[in-house]
């Protein structure tokens, strides 16, 4: 009977060992499944991040195009502003020259008018002087 019990214990121990092995195998399978699920989650996250990077790159490309367009517009506006400043300076010089010419004409006209008036006054004075000379010459005759 002792032999049977030993076999029975051995069989029991084998069953126990088999159960432990199966439990360990199940635990490994569960661990592998968990790791596979984690890998799948990470791959999904990576895919989302890659999509975000792609979207950012597209947005960045559009932004760069917009920036180039804006830079071209600014350059064009700066050139136009410089042209307008040049036109303004030329117009200012022209107006100044025209003003100087008109001022010179007005001065000449005014001087001519003054000379005319001085001439008229001198003529009147000469006439009065002659008249006074004539009166002085007549006074002794009286």
PDB file of C-alpha atoms in Angstrom:
ATOM      1  CA  UNK A   1       0.000   0.000   0.000  1.00  0.00           C
ATOM      2  CA  UNK A   2       2.793   2.305   0.553  1.00  0.00           C
ATOM      3  CA  UNK A   3       3.694   2.027  -3.069  1.00  0.00           C
ATOM      4  CA  UNK A   4       0.283   3.066  -4.223  1.00  0.00           C
ATOM      5  CA  UNK A   5       0.364   5.999  -1.957  1.00  0.00           C
ATOM      6  CA  UNK A   6       3.717   7.028  -3.341  1.00  0.00           C
ATOM      7  CA  UNK A   7       2.412   6.732  -6.863  1.00  0.00           C
ATOM      8  CA  UNK A   8      -0.684   8.581  -5.842  1.00  0.00           C
ATOM      9  CA  UNK A   9       1.405  11.320  -4.267  1.00  0.00           C
ATOM     10  CA  UNK A  10       3.613  11.377  -7.258  1.00  0.00           C
ATOM     11  CA  UNK A  11       0.608  11.611  -9.477  1.00  0.00           C
ATOM     12  CA  UNK A  12      -0.807  14.292  -7.196  1.00  0.00           C
ATOM     13  CA  UNK A  13       2.474  16.112  -7.284  1.00  0.00           C
ATOM     14  CA  UNK A  14       2.545  15.759 -11.090  1.00  0.00           C
ATOM     15  CA  UNK A  15      -0.963  17.182 -11.299  1.00  0.00           C
ATOM     16  CA  UNK A  16       0.050  19.946  -8.952  1.00  0.00           C
ATOM     17  CA  UNK A  17       3.156  20.656 -11.036  1.00  0.00           C
ATOM     18  CA  UNK A  18       1.081  20.538 -14.221  1.00  0.00           C
ATOM     19  CA  UNK A  19      -1.417  22.951 -12.753  1.00  0.00           C
ATOM     20  CA  UNK A  20       1.408  25.257 -11.685  1.00  0.00           C
ATOM     21  CA  UNK A  21       2.937  25.037 -15.165  1.00  0.00           C
ATOM     22  CA  UNK A  22      -0.432  25.764 -16.764  1.00  0.00           C
ATOM     23  CA  UNK A  23      -0.972  28.690 -14.385  1.00  0.00           C
ATOM     24  CA  UNK A  24       2.482  29.997 -15.227  1.00  0.00           C
ATOM     25  CA  UNK A  25       1.778  29.556 -18.956  1.00  0.00           C
ATOM     26  CA  UNK A  26      -1.553  31.339 -18.576  1.00  0.00           C
ATOM     27  CA  UNK A  27       0.178  34.145 -16.682  1.00  0.00           C
ATOM     28  CA  UNK A  28       2.767  34.435 -19.496  1.00  0.00           C
ATOM     29  CA  UNK A  29       0.010  34.433 -22.115  1.00  0.00           C
ATOM     30  CA  UNK A  30      -1.824  37.148 -20.164  1.00  0.00           C
ATOM     31  CA  UNK A  31       1.438  39.114 -19.875  1.00  0.00           C
ATOM     32  CA  UNK A  32       2.053  38.722 -23.626  1.00  0.00           C
ATOM     33  CA  UNK A  33      -1.526  39.821 -24.346  1.00  0.00           C
ATOM     34  CA  UNK A  34      -1.065  42.847 -22.061  1.00  0.00           C
ATOM     35  CA  UNK A  35       2.218  43.699 -23.769  1.00  0.00           C
ATOM     36  CA  UNK A  36       0.598  43.301 -27.207  1.00  0.00           C
ATOM     37  CA  UNK A  37      -2.254  45.580 -26.122  1.00  0.00           C
ATOM     38  CA  UNK A  38       0.302  48.122 -24.802  1.00  0.00           C
ATOM     39  CA  UNK A  39       2.215  47.907 -28.095  1.00  0.00           C
ATOM     40  CA  UNK A  40      -1.031  48.400 -30.051  1.00  0.00           C
ATOM     41  CA  UNK A  41      -1.865  51.447 -27.880  1.00  0.00           C
ATOM     42  CA  UNK A  42       1.633  52.880 -28.393  1.00  0.00           C
ATOM     43  CA  UNK A  43       1.395  52.285 -32.141  1.00  0.00           C
ATOM     44  CA  UNK A  44      -1.967  54.054 -32.159  1.00  0.00           C
ATOM     45  CA  UNK A  45      -0.474  56.967 -30.207  1.00  0.00           C
ATOM     46  CA  UNK A  46       2.489  57.076 -32.609  1.00  0.00           C
ATOM     47  CA  UNK A  47       0.086  57.110 -35.551  1.00  0.00           C
ATOM     48  CA  UNK A  48      -1.833  60.014 -34.012  1.00  0.00           C
ATOM     49  CA  UNK A  49       1.420  61.904 -33.351  1.00  0.00           C
ATOM     50  CA  UNK A  50       2.608  61.269 -36.912  1.00  0.00           C
ATOM     51  CA  UNK A  51      -0.700  62.650 -38.204  1.00  0.00           C
ATOM     52  CA  UNK A  52      -0.320  65.722 -35.974  1.00  0.00           C
ATOM     53  CA  UNK A  53       3.235  66.240 -37.220  1.00  0.00           C
ATOM     54  CA  UNK A  54       2.017  65.929 -40.810  1.00  0.00           C
ATOM     55  CA  UNK A  55      -0.751  68.457 -40.131  1.00  0.00           C
ATOM     56  CA  UNK A  56       1.734  70.832 -38.461  1.00  0.00           C
ATOM     57  CA  UNK A  57       4.097  70.489 -41.406  1.00  0.00           C
ATOM     58  CA  UNK A  58       1.278  71.281 -43.843  1.00  0.00           C
ATOM     59  CA  UNK A  59       0.236  74.233 -41.706  1.00  0.00           C
ATOM     60  CA  UNK A  60       3.859  75.338 -41.475  1.00  0.00           C
ATOM     61  CA  UNK A  61       4.217  75.121 -45.264  1.00  0.00           C
ATOM     62  CA  UNK A  62       1.096  77.258 -45.687  1.00  0.00           C
ATOM     63  CA  UNK A  63       2.398  79.699 -43.080  1.00  0.00           C
ATOM     64  CA  UNK A  64       5.720  79.937 -44.893  1.00  0.00           C
ATOM     65  CA  UNK A  65       3.919  80.678 -48.167  1.00  0.00           C
ATOM     66  CA  UNK A  66       1.786  83.325 -46.456  1.00  0.00           C
ATOM     67  CA  UNK A  67       4.916  84.785 -44.841  1.00  0.00           C
ATOM     68  CA  UNK A  68       6.692  84.960 -48.202  1.00  0.00           C
ATOM     69  CA  UNK A  69       3.653  86.665 -49.726  1.00  0.00           C
ATOM     70  CA  UNK A  70       3.490  89.138 -46.844  1.00  0.00           C
ATOM     71  CA  UNK A  71       7.222  89.812 -47.109  1.00  0.00           C
ATOM     72  CA  UNK A  72       6.820  90.460 -50.833  1.00  0.00           C
ATOM     73  CA  UNK A  73       3.903  92.800 -50.098  1.00  0.00           C
ATOM     74  CA  UNK A  74       5.925  94.660 -47.465  1.00  0.00           C
ATOM     75  CA  UNK A  75       8.857  94.994 -49.861  1.00  0.00           C
ATOM     76  CA  UNK A  76       6.531  96.290 -52.573  1.00  0.00           C
ATOM     77  CA  UNK A  77       4.917  98.762 -50.171  1.00  0.00           C
ATOM     78  CA  UNK A  78       8.331  99.956 -48.972  1.00  0.00           C
ATOM     79  CA  UNK A  79       9.384 100.522 -52.604  1.00  0.00           C
ATOM     80  CA  UNK A  80       6.160 102.378 -53.356  1.00  0.00           C
ATOM     81  CA  UNK A  81       6.628 104.486 -50.229  1.00  0.00           C
ATOM     82  CA  UNK A  82      10.185 105.343 -51.276  1.00  0.00           C
ATOM     83  CA  UNK A  83       8.897 106.279 -54.751  1.00  0.00           C
ATOM     84  CA  UNK A  84       6.201 108.481 -53.182  1.00  0.00           C
ATOM     85  CA  UNK A  85       8.807 110.123 -50.943  1.00  0.00           C
ATOM     86  CA  UNK A  86      10.950 110.834 -54.014  1.00  0.00           C
ATOM     87  CA  UNK A  87       7.934 112.263 -55.852  1.00  0.00           C
ATOM     88  CA  UNK A  88       7.071 114.371 -52.810  1.00  0.00           C
ATOM     89  CA  UNK A  89      10.625 115.714 -52.566  1.00  0.00           C
ATOM     90  CA  UNK A  90      10.659 116.522 -56.304  1.00  0.00           C
ATOM     91  CA  UNK A  91       7.257 118.190 -56.057  1.00  0.00           C
ATOM     92  CA  UNK A  92       8.443 120.164 -53.040  1.00  0.00           C
ATOM     93  CA  UNK A  93      11.541 121.337 -54.941  1.00  0.00           C
ATOM     94  CA  UNK A  94       9.391 122.214 -57.940  1.00  0.00           C
ATOM     95  CA  UNK A  95       6.862 124.133 -55.839  1.00  0.00           C
ATOM     96  CA  UNK A  96       9.703 125.897 -54.049  1.00  0.00           C
ATOM     97  CA  UNK A  97      11.279 126.886 -57.368  1.00  0.00           C
ATOM     98  CA  UNK A  98       7.908 128.031 -58.724  1.00  0.00           C
ATOM     99  CA  UNK A  99       7.301 130.007 -55.534  1.00  0.00           C
ATOM    100  CA  UNK A 100      10.745 131.605 -55.762  1.00  0.00           C
ATOM    101  CA  UNK A 101      10.097 132.522 -59.415  1.00  0.00           C
ATOM    102  CA  UNK A 102       6.680 134.023 -58.575  1.00  0.00           C
ATOM    103  CA  UNK A 103       8.180 135.846 -55.616  1.00  0.00           C
ATOM    104  CA  UNK A 104      10.909 137.267 -57.863  1.00  0.00           C
ATOM    105  CA  UNK A 105       8.293 138.388 -60.433  1.00  0.00           C
ATOM    106  CA  UNK A 106       6.205 140.010 -57.704  1.00  0.00           C
ATOM    107  CA  UNK A 107       9.302 141.733 -56.307  1.00  0.00           C
ATOM    108  CA  UNK A 108      10.242 143.040 -59.762  1.00  0.00           C
ATOM    109  CA  UNK A 109       6.695 144.250 -60.379  1.00  0.00           C
ATOM    110  CA  UNK A 110       6.615 145.942 -56.985  1.00  0.00           C
ATOM    111  CA  UNK A 111      10.004 147.602 -57.589  1.00  0.00           C
ATOM    112  CA  UNK A 112       8.794 148.822 -60.995  1.00  0.00           C
ATOM    113  CA  UNK A 113       5.649 150.231 -59.367  1.00  0.00           C
ATOM    114  CA  UNK A 114       7.727 151.942 -56.695  1.00  0.00           C
ATOM    115  CA  UNK A 115      10.072 153.396 -59.341  1.00  0.00           C
ATOM    116  CA  UNK A 116       7.050 154.650 -61.251  1.00  0.00           C
ATOM    117  CA  UNK A 117       5.622 156.260 -58.115  1.00  0.00           C
ATOM    118  CA  UNK A 118       9.029 157.731 -57.215  1.00  0.00           C
ATOM    119  CA  UNK A 119       9.275 159.070 -60.780  1.00  0.00           C
ATOM    120  CA  UNK A 120       5.826 160.627 -60.530  1.00  0.00           C
ATOM    121  CA  UNK A 121       6.635 162.174 -57.136  1.00  0.00           C
ATOM    122  CA  UNK A 122       9.962 163.507 -58.457  1.00  0.00           C
ATOM    123  CA  UNK A 123       8.147 164.956 -61.475  1.00  0.00           C
ATOM    124  CA  UNK A 124       5.632 166.665 -59.181  1.00  0.00           C
ATOM    125  CA  UNK A 125       8.440 167.954 -56.966  1.00  0.00           C
ATOM    126  CA  UNK A 126      10.315 169.249 -60.017  1.00  0.00           C
ATOM    127  CA  UNK A 127       7.143 170.929 -61.225  1.00  0.00           C
ATOM    128  CA  UNK A 128       6.586 172.503 -57.821  1.00  0.00           C
ATOM    129  CA  UNK A 129      10.207 173.522 -57.686  1.00  0.00           C
ATOM    130  CA  UNK A 130       9.941 175.172 -61.070  1.00  0.00           C
ATOM    131  CA  UNK A 131       6.728 176.794 -59.995  1.00  0.00           C
ATOM    132  CA  UNK A 132       8.371 177.996 -56.816  1.00  0.00           C
ATOM    133  CA  UNK A 133      11.337 179.292 -58.836  1.00  0.00           C
ATOM    134  CA  UNK A 134       8.969 181.119 -61.140  1.00  0.00           C
ATOM    135  CA  UNK A 135       7.097 182.571 -58.180  1.00  0.00           C
ATOM    136  CA  UNK A 136      10.407 183.665 -56.643  1.00  0.00           C
ATOM    137  CA  UNK A 137      11.349 185.307 -59.896  1.00  0.00           C
ATOM    138  CA  UNK A 138       7.988 187.118 -60.082  1.00  0.00           C
ATOM    139  CA  UNK A 139       7.994 188.356 -56.508  1.00  0.00           C
ATOM    140  CA  UNK A 140      10.714 190.949 -57.109  1.00  0.00           C
ATOM    141  CA  UNK A 141       8.707 192.262 -60.036  1.00  0.00           C
ATOM    142  CA  UNK A 142       5.833 193.166 -57.866  1.00  0.00           C
TER     143      UNK A 142
END
